[in-house]
Amino acid sequence: MKQLLLLLLSLLYSFVQAQEKPVIQIETENSALVLKVGKNQKLYQTYLGTKLNNSFEYELVSKENTKKFIVNDGNPLIDLRHNAYPAFGTDNLFTSAIRTTHNDGNPSLELEYQNHIVRKIDANSTETIIKLKDPQYPFYVNLYYKTFYKENVIELWTEIQHQEKKPVILYNYASSALHLDADRYWLTQYYSDVVEEMRMEESQLNPGSRVIDSKLGVRTNMFAAPSFFLSLNSKSNENTGEVIAGTIAWSGNFKFTFDVDNNNELRIISGINEFASEYSLEPGKVFKTPSFIYTFSNHGKGQASRNLHTWARKYGLKDGEKPRLTLLNNWETTFFDFDQTKLSNMFDDAKTLGVDMFLLDDGWFGNKYPRSGSVSGLGDWQATKTKLPDGIGFLMEKARETNVKFGIWIEPEMINEKSELYEKHPDWVLTLPNREKSLYRSQLVLDLCNPKVQDFVFKVVDDIMQTQSGVAFFKWDCNRMMTNAYSSYLKNKQSHLFIEYTRGLYKVLDKIKSKYPNLPMMLCAGGGGRVDYGMLNYFTEFWASDNTDPFDRIFIQWGYSGFYPALAVCNHVTSMGNQSIKFKTDVAMMGKLGFDIHVGGLKNDELLYCKEAAANYKRLSPVIWQGDLYRLISPYEDSRAVLMYVNENKTQSVLFSYTLHPLTDPNYSLVRLEGLDASKMYSVKEINLMPKAKNTFEESGTVFSGDFLMKAGLKVSSSRQESSVVIEIKAVELND
C-alpha cells in the first residue's frame, strides 16, 4: 500500500512539474540543496539538509514554506521565501549577495531565471550552472554548484558579466548565499594571532548580523580563520547533530556574514570581502568569485570533518593522495649563523634521524646586503658567498651523496628596503605616495598586481630549480600583511588592489605548478596566518604555527583538524616547551612530522627514541595521512586530548592520547574507540616508548574485538602530567 501511495504521489508530482517552474535538485550521497523558480521568474532556495529518499517530496517542503507568505485574499505574496542569490536595490531587506550601479545610475538589480544546465564531470562530480539576468539591463549572473557525491561536499561560486556600454561598479559580489530554518543556531569560529592560531569559540547566533572577515590583504587569516561550523537547533558534538562545515578557497580578504532575521531565519553570505574593493567591471569581462565549499552532516562535526578531509585529499589539496617528506629543518639549530660546512653536517643528522629531507631555512641569500638578520637581503635571491662560497648547488650535491633530499626557504612576495632589488625597483613596492613607509618585521610587500613583479617572483623559483638538479621542496613564507598599500601599477584603480594582488599571486603559482607539477611546497606565513583551499591548490602542506610548544600545539592542531587533513598540517619537534622529547614527538606525529632540533645536542636515549619514532611514523604514515580521523576526547572539555586515525578497510589504526595539566591525579574513564569494524579482532600495542621505559598502557599486546573497543573502550590515558601514549591497533586473524 505504501509503495502504491508513493507511486501515485510521484505521478502527481510529475504532472504538476510539467505545469510549473523548474525544481533544481543538487544532491550528494547524503545531502541536498534544492532550488525552485517562482512564478515571478526569480530563483529561490527551498531546501538544505539531509537528502530525502523520494525526490518529489522536496516540492512538498517548498509548498509548506510558502504558507508563511499568504495575504488576506488568499493569493501568494511571492512564490517562495529565500532568494538564492539576493540582489540589492528592490525589495531585499537583509544582506545582499550582489550590489551594483548600472551605466544610467540605477543602483538596483533584479535577477530572473533564464535556464540551467547540468553537466556530469565524472562518476563522482556534477556541475549545475544556473543562468540569471536582469530583465531591464544586459547584466548576467551565472551560479555554479559543483557536487562531490561520495564526499558529500558542494562547491559554489558565481560568474558576473554585463554588456552595458560602459563599466559597471560592483560593490558586493558574493560567492554564495545559503538559507537555513532552525529553532536555534550555534556558530563555531576560530580566532587567531601570532602563536595563538585556531582558538575555537562557540556561541549562539541571535537576531542580527555576525561577521567573520579579514581586511589584511595578504596573510589574511592572521586574526580569524576562513572556516566555520554551524550547528542547527542545538549544539552539535562529534557524533550527533546537524551541522554545516564551511570554508572558502580565497587567499585574500574574505567575509562570512550570518544574518538572523525577524522570522529567525538564517542567511549566510560568503565570499570576497568587499571592504575597500569596489570593482569596475568592463563590458564583456567575467568576474569570477572564489569557491565557497561546504558539507552538511547529520552525524555531528566529526563526520563533517571527515567529509572535508576526504574531499581535500582527492580534489582540494595538491598531491593529496601522495606521500609527504619528513624533514630536519636548521632554523632552531643555527638561525642566521651557518656556513656550508655546518649545513653539510646537518645532512648527516637528517640521515641519522631517518627523515627524508634536510630543509635550509632563512638566511642563505644576499651579497651586497647579506641576510645576516631580518632587516636586509630579502628580495636578493642569490646565495651569500661568505656563507655558501660554492652556492646552493654544493648543497644539492651533498644531498645526493647523503641520499637525503634538499629543500629551501623563500619569501618571494616580500622585500627589505636594504636590498639590491629595492634600489633597482622601488616602484615594485606597495606603499602610499606622500606617506611615511609602513614597515612590519622590517619588510614591505611587492606589488603582485604588476605583471613584471609576477615574472620576478616566478623567476625566483625557476632559477633555483634550474640550478643543477634543482631542489626537492620549497618552504614559501609570507611574514606580513598589507598596510599603507598603494599600487603604482594600478594607477586610478586602487580599489582593485586586494583582488588583483591575489589574482596575481595565483598567476605566479599557476606557472610554477605548470612547469614543476610534482614539486612539493609548504605554505608558511608568520606562523600559521595563511591557509585556505585557494592556496592549497598549489601547496602540499602548510605550517600551522610558529608556536611549537606541544601543549599549545595540541589546541592549534585540534582546531585545524576540523577542516584540513593530517598530511597537510606540518608539525615539528623543536626546543620550545619544557616537555619531554617523547611528548613533543608524539604531538608532532598527529600531522605531518618534522624535526627542528639540534641533533647533536640530544642525549643518547633521546636520539634512539627519535630514530624509532621516525621509523614508526613512516610505517604508520599511510594511516595518519589517508585514514579517517576520529576526535574522541577534546582538550577543550577535558584535561586530556585523545584522537585516532583508521584506514579505509579498517584493518589498521593509530591512537594518540595526550595528558595535559590535571590539577590532581585523575581517574580517567575508559575511552570508546570509533571507526573500527565490530566483527574484526584487533591487537593493541603501545609504541613510541623511550628506551628501557615500561608500558604506560596496561593492555599493550592484548587482542580485543572491534565491538568491545567501540562499546566498552580502553583506558588509554596516562595520569601523569603532560604525558603521551601512542597505540598501534591492527586487525588480526585468530587461529582456532
XYZ file of C-alpha atoms in Angstrom:
736
model
C 0.000 0.000 0.000
C 2.841 2.374 0.914
C 4.633 1.711 -2.381
C 1.410 2.355 -4.317
C 0.907 5.663 -2.484
C 4.460 6.736 -3.292
C 3.927 5.833 -6.944
C 0.719 7.903 -7.102
C 2.429 10.852 -5.428
C 5.325 10.564 -7.853
C 2.974 10.566 -10.854
C 1.086 13.535 -9.434
C 4.372 15.346 -8.876
C 5.454 14.675 -12.476
C 2.169 16.106 -13.751
C 2.443 19.204 -11.535
C 6.061 19.706 -12.572
C 5.029 19.778 -16.204
C 2.768 22.742 -15.369
C 5.111 24.590 -13.025
C 8.539 26.178 -12.981
C 11.698 24.066 -12.632
C 12.841 22.492 -9.395
C 16.643 22.068 -9.393
C 17.940 19.307 -7.134
C 21.624 19.466 -6.208
C 22.377 16.251 -4.353
C 25.233 14.297 -2.862
C 25.010 10.828 -1.379
C 23.535 12.080 1.915
C 22.665 15.767 1.492
C 20.648 18.011 -0.778
C 20.339 21.644 -1.783
C 17.123 22.340 -3.703
C 16.229 25.429 -5.738
C 12.954 26.395 -7.419
C 11.971 29.009 -9.955
C 8.988 31.066 -8.812
C 6.116 32.401 -10.886
C 7.906 35.739 -10.836
C 10.904 34.093 -12.600
C 13.129 34.524 -9.555
C 15.221 31.687 -8.167
C 14.637 30.517 -4.599
C 16.277 28.046 -2.254
C 13.636 25.708 -0.852
C 15.652 23.076 0.995
C 19.077 22.434 2.529
C 19.669 19.349 4.642
C 19.578 15.572 4.651
C 18.822 14.009 1.290
C 15.249 12.707 1.022
C 14.544 9.228 -0.294
C 11.730 10.498 -2.517
C 12.861 13.464 -4.562
C 9.321 14.641 -5.355
C 8.851 15.439 -1.661
C 11.218 18.414 -1.964
C 8.300 20.144 -3.666
C 6.145 19.485 -0.612
C 8.783 21.203 1.527
C 8.693 24.316 -0.653
C 4.893 24.448 -0.595
C 4.905 24.157 3.188
C 7.354 27.053 3.419
C 5.175 29.215 1.168
C 2.338 29.106 3.726
C 4.072 31.773 5.789
C 3.569 34.251 2.950
C -0.189 34.240 2.409
C -2.013 37.597 2.363
C -5.650 38.110 3.370
C -7.134 37.497 -0.072
C -5.528 34.079 -0.214
C -3.064 34.868 -3.020
C 0.633 34.225 -2.505
C 2.602 37.386 -1.806
C 5.549 35.693 -3.509
C 6.026 32.148 -4.692
C 8.720 31.270 -2.170
C 10.834 32.806 0.591
C 14.594 32.551 0.199
C 16.127 34.223 -2.819
C 19.004 32.001 -3.948
C 21.245 34.978 -4.777
C 19.657 38.122 -3.270
C 20.403 41.386 -5.039
C 20.374 44.927 -3.659
C 18.047 47.735 -4.617
C 14.472 46.470 -4.793
C 12.652 44.534 -2.060
C 15.532 42.767 -0.289
C 15.600 43.820 3.372
C 18.714 41.980 4.516
C 22.320 41.410 3.427
C 22.715 41.204 -0.331
C 24.891 38.812 -2.267
C 25.387 41.345 -5.057
C 25.147 45.112 -5.443
C 25.960 47.199 -8.496
C 25.232 50.504 -10.239
C 24.285 50.499 -13.907
C 25.520 52.921 -16.570
C 22.438 55.120 -16.180
C 22.978 55.476 -12.432
C 20.293 52.975 -11.428
C 21.554 51.284 -8.223
C 19.119 48.338 -8.312
C 19.444 44.828 -9.652
C 16.825 42.193 -10.404
C 17.873 38.673 -11.359
C 15.483 36.382 -13.212
C 15.981 32.756 -14.119
C 16.855 32.124 -17.775
C 17.828 28.464 -17.913
C 20.129 25.920 -16.360
C 22.320 23.040 -17.446
C 23.590 20.003 -15.555
C 26.943 18.626 -16.640
C 28.371 15.290 -15.484
C 32.115 15.773 -14.961
C 32.888 12.213 -13.901
C 31.287 9.371 -11.954
C 31.546 11.356 -8.714
C 31.241 15.030 -9.731
C 28.415 17.024 -11.292
C 28.236 20.720 -12.145
C 24.981 22.659 -12.279
C 25.044 26.100 -13.924
C 22.047 28.398 -13.445
C 21.849 31.483 -15.656
C 20.225 34.649 -14.295
C 19.656 38.031 -15.980
C 18.331 41.457 -15.124
C 15.129 41.927 -17.213
C 15.922 45.606 -17.889
C 19.700 45.514 -18.389
C 22.188 43.236 -20.174
C 23.580 42.126 -16.815
C 24.164 38.411 -16.173
C 24.993 36.220 -13.200
C 25.772 32.525 -13.522
C 25.500 30.453 -10.361
C 27.730 27.359 -10.209
C 27.097 24.346 -7.972
C 29.647 21.533 -8.144
C 28.851 18.391 -6.182
C 31.223 15.693 -4.968
C 28.815 12.834 -4.421
C 30.691 10.388 -2.188
C 32.362 13.116 -0.116
C 29.060 14.986 0.466
C 30.737 18.264 -0.418
C 29.281 21.086 -2.536
C 31.336 23.871 -4.064
C 29.593 27.155 -5.017
C 30.794 30.177 -6.969
C 29.456 32.811 -9.356
C 30.452 34.433 -12.625
C 29.285 38.009 -13.215
C 29.350 39.854 -16.545
C 27.464 42.505 -18.493
C 27.109 44.064 -21.951
C 26.334 47.620 -20.888
C 28.072 50.407 -22.805
C 30.482 51.377 -20.039
C 31.997 49.668 -16.988
C 29.686 48.998 -14.062
C 30.776 49.175 -10.435
C 30.429 46.029 -8.353
C 30.084 46.832 -4.664
C 29.189 43.316 -3.468
C 29.950 40.055 -5.264
C 29.414 37.057 -3.001
C 30.283 33.509 -3.941
C 27.118 32.128 -2.405
C 24.009 32.695 -0.318
C 22.608 29.861 1.768
C 19.416 29.880 3.836
C 18.572 27.823 6.903
C 15.444 27.405 9.005
C 16.050 26.109 12.529
C 14.959 26.878 16.067
C 18.474 27.947 17.085
C 21.907 28.311 15.505
C 25.297 27.723 17.086
C 28.387 29.110 15.357
C 31.875 27.704 15.955
C 34.538 30.153 14.771
C 38.302 30.349 15.130
C 40.201 33.371 16.363
C 43.935 33.705 15.842
C 47.002 35.791 16.457
C 50.705 35.144 16.088
C 51.475 31.932 18.051
C 47.798 31.709 19.072
C 46.227 30.254 15.955
C 42.873 28.468 15.650
C 41.419 29.266 19.069
C 37.965 27.768 18.983
C 34.893 29.593 20.275
C 31.259 28.506 20.028
C 28.295 30.793 20.623
C 24.625 31.047 19.802
C 23.576 33.335 16.965
C 20.967 35.875 17.992
C 18.824 38.078 15.732
C 21.060 40.462 13.802
C 24.362 40.032 11.976
C 27.584 38.248 12.866
C 30.625 38.731 10.620
C 33.867 36.760 10.296
C 36.240 38.576 7.968
C 39.716 39.755 7.091
C 40.964 43.109 5.779
C 44.698 42.334 5.787
C 45.205 41.819 2.050
C 47.764 39.053 2.476
C 48.432 36.646 5.352
C 44.710 37.160 5.684
C 43.787 34.689 8.401
C 46.211 36.163 10.910
C 43.304 37.093 13.203
C 40.390 34.947 12.015
C 40.268 31.650 10.139
C 38.211 31.435 6.910
C 36.267 28.416 8.198
C 33.333 27.690 10.493
C 30.953 25.081 11.861
C 27.258 25.946 12.096
C 25.043 23.716 14.249
C 21.279 23.667 13.783
C 18.694 23.541 16.576
C 21.210 22.611 19.289
C 24.949 22.353 19.794
C 26.418 19.549 17.740
C 29.109 17.300 19.135
C 31.473 14.972 17.325
C 28.865 12.305 16.537
C 25.415 13.856 16.795
C 23.596 16.876 15.482
C 23.015 18.651 12.193
C 25.977 20.773 11.214
C 27.434 22.644 8.252
C 31.209 22.970 7.902
C 32.103 25.816 5.566
C 35.288 27.338 4.187
C 36.411 29.471 1.246
C 39.087 28.971 -1.398
C 40.401 32.536 -1.459
C 43.779 33.791 -0.279
C 42.838 37.454 0.024
C 40.295 39.294 2.138
C 37.310 37.058 2.904
C 33.963 37.600 4.597
C 31.215 35.423 6.071
C 28.018 37.199 7.142
C 25.450 35.369 9.287
C 22.093 37.218 9.308
C 19.291 36.018 11.595
C 16.135 37.880 10.594
C 12.875 38.719 12.350
C 11.485 35.269 11.478
C 14.548 33.534 12.981
C 15.690 32.509 9.510
C 19.434 32.486 8.840
C 21.133 33.749 5.696
C 24.839 33.002 5.177
C 26.617 35.206 2.626
C 30.156 34.048 1.772
C 32.877 35.383 -0.485
C 35.489 38.069 -1.036
C 35.355 40.903 1.464
C 34.094 43.948 -0.431
C 35.927 46.235 2.028
C 37.774 48.964 0.052
C 37.288 46.807 -3.050
C 34.670 48.355 -5.330
C 35.361 46.721 -8.660
C 34.969 48.372 -12.068
C 33.873 45.594 -14.417
C 34.453 46.217 -18.119
C 31.783 45.176 -20.682
C 32.238 41.557 -21.751
C 34.699 40.731 -18.965
C 33.879 37.972 -16.469
C 34.256 38.486 -12.726
C 34.642 35.017 -11.213
C 34.271 34.689 -7.463
C 36.190 32.126 -5.390
C 34.580 28.873 -4.341
C 32.674 28.546 -1.103
C 32.993 24.918 -0.019
C 30.644 23.286 2.437
C 29.443 19.931 3.680
C 26.285 19.094 5.571
C 26.354 16.369 8.214
C 23.542 14.964 10.331
C 26.087 12.973 12.352
C 27.953 15.815 14.027
C 31.193 17.680 13.473
C 33.323 14.570 13.217
C 31.578 13.390 10.070
C 31.687 16.915 8.615
C 35.464 16.990 9.121
C 35.914 13.564 7.565
C 33.871 14.692 4.562
C 36.148 17.685 4.035
C 39.320 15.662 4.622
C 38.331 13.061 2.017
C 37.349 15.778 -0.453
C 40.578 17.691 0.171
C 42.828 14.690 -0.421
C 41.107 13.980 -3.747
C 40.297 17.468 -5.018
C 41.351 20.381 -2.782
C 44.991 19.751 -1.872
C 47.960 19.424 -4.202
C 49.028 15.773 -4.382
C 46.598 14.937 -1.603
C 46.818 11.197 -2.183
C 50.621 11.080 -2.454
C 53.238 10.644 0.301
C 54.856 13.544 2.151
C 58.502 14.148 3.069
C 59.611 14.042 6.696
C 62.381 16.540 7.314
C 65.005 18.159 9.501
C 64.992 21.964 9.464
C 68.029 24.010 10.503
C 66.281 27.112 11.848
C 66.265 26.497 15.599
C 69.754 24.975 15.446
C 71.516 27.744 13.522
C 69.129 30.663 12.958
C 71.132 33.004 10.636
C 74.523 31.727 11.850
C 75.707 28.987 9.489
C 78.063 28.166 6.654
C 78.180 25.327 4.162
C 80.284 23.138 6.448
C 77.765 23.406 9.282
C 74.919 22.727 6.869
C 76.733 19.734 5.377
C 76.870 18.137 8.815
C 73.119 18.571 9.154
C 72.554 16.416 6.090
C 74.232 13.667 8.082
C 71.978 14.487 11.054
C 68.920 14.065 8.825
C 70.241 10.709 7.676
C 70.852 9.668 11.297
C 67.282 10.576 12.305
C 65.894 8.642 9.376
C 63.955 11.538 7.819
C 63.660 12.132 4.082
C 64.960 15.666 3.685
C 67.091 18.488 5.027
C 65.398 21.899 4.771
C 67.540 25.043 4.640
C 65.640 27.919 6.219
C 66.069 31.706 6.140
C 69.482 33.386 5.850
C 71.145 31.823 2.788
C 70.882 34.747 0.321
C 72.036 38.308 -0.397
C 75.535 39.597 -1.175
C 75.617 43.399 -1.272
C 73.257 43.207 1.705
C 73.817 39.706 3.184
C 70.907 38.184 5.034
C 72.523 38.186 8.477
C 69.269 39.231 10.161
C 65.703 40.245 9.384
C 66.488 43.776 8.131
C 68.431 43.041 4.932
C 68.695 40.899 1.837
C 65.061 39.987 1.281
C 64.498 40.194 -2.466
C 68.060 39.299 -3.489
C 67.804 35.567 -4.129
C 71.448 34.698 -4.762
C 73.426 32.547 -2.331
C 75.575 34.557 0.088
C 79.190 33.940 -0.988
C 80.635 34.260 2.503
C 78.296 31.533 3.790
C 77.933 29.390 0.694
C 81.014 30.006 -1.485
C 80.058 27.070 -3.708
C 76.396 28.106 -3.930
C 73.293 26.059 -3.297
C 74.499 23.651 -5.995
C 77.029 22.396 -3.439
C 74.167 21.560 -1.072
C 72.296 19.776 -3.844
C 75.366 17.633 -4.438
C 75.693 16.971 -0.699
C 72.077 15.817 -0.655
C 72.789 13.390 -3.484
C 75.834 11.995 -1.706
C 73.980 11.559 1.578
C 70.857 10.169 -0.084
C 68.788 12.851 1.634
C 66.622 15.293 -0.304
C 67.249 19.048 -0.138
C 64.608 21.740 0.428
C 64.922 25.511 0.712
C 63.132 28.521 2.254
C 61.999 31.557 0.244
C 59.799 34.568 0.915
C 59.360 35.924 -2.608
C 56.366 38.231 -2.057
C 58.263 40.424 0.424
C 61.269 42.754 0.307
C 63.638 44.620 2.622
C 64.466 48.244 1.871
C 68.078 47.203 2.413
C 68.303 45.132 -0.777
C 69.546 45.500 -4.320
C 66.046 44.772 -5.618
C 64.623 47.756 -3.761
C 67.393 50.016 -5.043
C 66.566 48.992 -8.630
C 62.771 48.846 -8.393
C 61.292 50.983 -5.603
C 58.165 51.222 -7.773
C 57.608 47.483 -7.318
C 56.617 48.000 -3.696
C 53.127 48.577 -2.289
C 53.427 51.901 -0.487
C 51.390 55.103 -0.321
C 52.686 58.240 -2.033
C 53.264 61.213 0.267
C 53.161 58.979 3.344
C 55.849 57.507 5.525
C 56.591 53.894 4.660
C 54.869 51.351 6.871
C 57.260 48.544 7.796
C 56.331 45.346 9.562
C 59.089 42.913 10.526
C 61.383 45.252 8.510
C 59.501 44.266 5.346
C 57.430 45.740 2.553
C 55.094 43.885 0.178
C 55.915 43.517 -3.515
C 53.185 44.591 -5.938
C 51.916 41.354 -7.454
C 49.296 43.311 -9.386
C 52.210 44.207 -11.687
C 52.994 41.520 -14.322
C 56.715 42.383 -14.132
C 56.690 41.581 -10.425
C 54.820 38.356 -11.138
C 57.568 37.411 -13.592
C 60.224 38.214 -10.984
C 58.599 36.037 -8.315
C 58.242 33.132 -10.733
C 61.916 33.550 -11.675
C 62.941 33.185 -8.005
C 61.601 29.630 -8.054
C 62.623 28.901 -11.630
C 66.248 29.969 -11.114
C 66.614 27.693 -8.099
C 65.050 24.806 -9.994
C 67.432 25.410 -12.902
C 70.463 25.140 -10.599
C 71.963 21.681 -11.124
C 69.319 19.123 -10.123
C 67.019 21.677 -8.503
C 65.554 21.278 -5.047
C 63.026 18.745 -3.810
C 60.915 21.130 -1.740
C 60.148 24.812 -1.135
C 59.062 26.427 2.093
C 57.216 29.561 0.884
C 56.943 32.128 3.663
C 54.955 35.347 3.965
C 55.566 37.306 7.147
C 53.465 40.434 6.921
C 50.077 41.806 5.995
C 49.333 44.869 3.829
C 49.438 48.317 5.425
C 49.580 51.727 3.682
C 49.058 49.770 0.483
C 49.054 51.552 -2.887
C 49.921 50.119 -6.307
C 51.637 52.454 -8.741
C 50.791 49.911 -11.445
C 47.016 50.132 -10.847
C 47.030 53.938 -11.022
C 43.387 55.115 -10.601
C 42.017 51.649 -9.800
C 43.310 51.310 -6.253
C 40.089 49.662 -5.117
C 41.134 46.666 -7.239
C 44.316 46.186 -5.206
C 43.235 43.489 -2.748
C 41.651 41.402 -5.512
C 44.330 41.846 -8.180
C 47.141 41.036 -5.743
C 45.569 37.666 -5.005
C 44.892 37.011 -8.675
C 48.500 37.956 -9.464
C 49.748 35.518 -6.834
C 47.619 32.751 -8.347
C 49.062 33.520 -11.801
C 52.580 33.005 -10.429
C 51.613 29.772 -8.693
C 49.856 28.522 -11.834
C 53.107 28.973 -13.777
C 55.102 27.149 -11.112
C 52.608 24.293 -10.946
C 52.519 24.032 -14.726
C 56.303 23.877 -15.118
C 57.012 21.835 -11.967
C 53.850 19.797 -11.386
C 55.462 17.369 -8.931
C 57.230 19.965 -6.776
C 56.021 19.851 -3.138
C 55.777 23.171 -1.329
C 54.982 24.187 2.245
C 52.834 27.254 2.783
C 54.075 29.362 5.698
C 53.150 32.814 6.980
C 54.328 34.465 10.167
C 53.374 31.284 11.898
C 50.023 29.980 10.712
C 48.498 33.154 9.343
C 47.790 31.895 5.844
C 45.961 28.756 4.791
C 42.893 28.181 2.626
C 41.872 25.912 -0.209
C 42.774 28.569 -2.754
C 46.440 28.271 -1.785
C 46.316 24.539 -1.084
C 45.577 24.011 -4.768
C 49.295 24.788 -5.188
C 50.799 23.648 -1.878
C 51.114 20.163 -0.458
C 51.070 21.319 3.178
C 51.107 24.327 5.497
C 52.906 25.451 8.615
C 50.361 25.537 11.427
C 52.064 27.977 13.809
C 55.405 29.336 14.962
C 54.223 28.222 18.384
C 55.654 24.715 18.625
C 55.168 24.285 22.369
C 53.419 20.899 22.290
C 50.868 21.873 24.928
C 49.670 24.812 22.787
C 50.100 22.805 19.607
C 47.504 20.253 20.698
C 44.868 23.007 20.678
C 46.158 24.547 17.440
C 46.285 21.227 15.609
C 42.895 20.255 17.034
C 41.400 23.400 15.503
C 42.949 22.843 12.089
C 41.741 19.230 12.084
C 38.200 20.458 11.641
C 38.884 21.480 8.054
C 42.254 20.156 6.855
C 43.549 16.560 6.618
C 46.513 15.475 8.724
C 49.020 15.230 5.871
C 48.527 18.956 5.176
C 49.359 20.159 8.702
C 53.126 20.489 9.351
C 54.191 19.824 12.937
C 57.824 19.978 14.050
C 59.659 18.757 17.123
C 61.563 21.782 18.474
C 63.230 23.119 21.605
C 60.150 25.156 22.511
C 58.405 23.977 25.673
C 59.655 22.116 28.736
C 58.084 18.776 27.881
C 59.985 15.583 27.158
C 61.221 14.738 23.675
C 58.684 11.911 23.669
C 55.736 14.214 24.353
C 56.937 16.683 21.709
C 57.368 13.975 19.086
C 54.068 12.265 19.867
C 52.250 15.589 19.431
C 54.030 16.307 16.133
C 53.089 12.845 14.808
C 49.442 13.881 14.904
C 50.025 15.519 11.488
C 52.991 15.748 9.080
C 56.100 15.128 11.165
C 59.295 17.167 11.007
C 62.219 17.991 13.296
C 63.759 21.382 14.011
C 66.234 20.446 16.734
C 69.967 20.300 17.324
C 70.504 16.586 16.780
C 73.993 16.732 18.277
C 72.526 18.105 21.495
C 70.249 15.132 22.088
C 71.065 12.610 24.791
C 71.662 9.049 23.642
C 68.267 7.792 24.775
C 66.552 10.811 23.187
C 68.273 10.189 19.859
C 67.366 6.498 19.977
C 63.773 7.423 20.734
C 63.593 9.947 17.845
C 65.001 7.406 15.395
C 62.485 4.773 16.446
C 59.614 7.275 16.423
C 60.568 8.441 12.904
C 60.607 4.802 11.764
C 57.224 4.178 13.398
C 55.848 7.296 11.746
C 56.980 6.192 8.296
C 55.347 2.814 8.849
C 52.099 4.349 10.118
C 52.011 7.462 7.928
C 49.589 5.963 5.362
C 47.038 5.577 8.168
C 47.628 9.087 9.534
C 47.722 10.766 6.132
C 44.899 8.910 4.381
C 42.837 7.497 7.239
C 39.614 8.752 8.778
C 40.069 10.987 11.825
C 38.023 10.434 14.989
C 38.362 13.062 17.710
C 37.485 11.121 20.873
C 38.209 13.442 23.825
C 38.521 17.208 23.292
C 41.162 19.262 25.131
C 38.514 21.980 25.348
C 36.378 19.680 27.511
C 38.915 17.643 29.477
C 42.484 17.767 30.779
C 43.483 15.384 28.012
C 43.103 15.004 24.253
C 42.503 11.692 22.506
C 42.150 11.070 18.769
C 42.663 8.218 16.348
C 43.066 7.530 12.627
C 41.576 4.457 10.918
C 42.463 3.267 7.418
C 39.814 2.718 4.754
C 39.443 -1.043 5.149
C 39.503 -0.778 8.961
C 42.496 -3.077 9.362
C 44.884 -0.585 10.923
C 44.614 2.355 13.278
C 46.811 4.584 15.412
C 45.600 6.323 18.562
C 47.167 9.353 20.272
C 46.422 10.263 23.874
C 47.848 13.416 25.471
C 47.520 14.221 29.163
C 47.704 17.973 29.620
C 47.509 19.556 33.052
C 45.410 17.688 35.619
C 45.135 19.534 38.929
C 45.092 16.237 40.809
C 45.839 12.661 39.839
C 42.740 11.910 37.763
C 40.964 8.616 37.477
C 40.391 8.822 33.752
C 37.418 6.960 32.337
C 37.613 4.436 29.538
C 37.702 5.834 26.012
C 35.386 4.254 23.473
C 37.135 3.946 20.139
C 35.428 4.695 16.824
C 35.624 3.777 13.169
C 36.647 0.122 13.628
C 34.903 -2.984 12.317
C 32.850 -4.554 15.111
C 33.329 -8.024 13.631
C 37.133 -7.841 13.453
C 39.655 -8.715 16.163
C 42.373 -6.153 16.900
C 45.704 -6.257 18.696
C 46.526 -3.114 20.645
C 50.137 -2.231 21.346
C 51.831 0.820 22.821
C 54.630 2.203 20.648
C 56.958 5.226 20.828
C 58.396 4.218 24.197
C 61.616 5.722 25.490
C 64.485 3.183 25.668
C 64.071 0.893 28.698
C 60.765 2.545 29.596
C 57.832 0.399 30.730
C 54.437 0.445 29.055
C 52.057 3.018 30.476
C 49.208 1.316 28.636
C 48.289 -1.756 30.687
C 46.561 -3.665 27.871
C 49.507 -3.429 25.472
C 49.736 -6.643 23.468
C 46.146 -7.716 24.176
C 43.610 -8.647 21.495
C 40.050 -7.260 21.572
C 37.091 -7.293 19.241
C 36.196 -4.114 17.440
C 32.811 -4.396 19.112
C 34.441 -4.340 22.565
C 36.758 -1.463 21.712
C 33.881 0.700 20.460
C 31.295 -0.200 23.121
C 33.379 -0.765 26.257
C 36.603 1.059 25.431
C 40.127 1.209 26.814
C 41.933 3.146 29.491
C 44.341 4.843 27.101
C 45.364 7.953 29.049
C 48.263 8.146 31.449
C 47.549 10.026 34.659
C 50.981 11.613 34.652
C 51.028 15.326 33.911
C 51.988 16.209 30.325
C 52.467 12.650 29.194
C 51.531 10.921 25.965
C 50.574 7.446 24.786
C 50.641 6.192 21.189
C 48.824 2.928 20.455
C 49.022 0.919 17.263
C 45.865 -1.075 16.526
C 45.932 -3.858 13.939
C 43.349 -6.356 12.744
C 44.475 -9.938 13.404
C 43.318 -13.395 12.445
C 42.902 -15.723 15.427
C 43.825 -19.365 14.980
C 41.220 -21.938 16.006
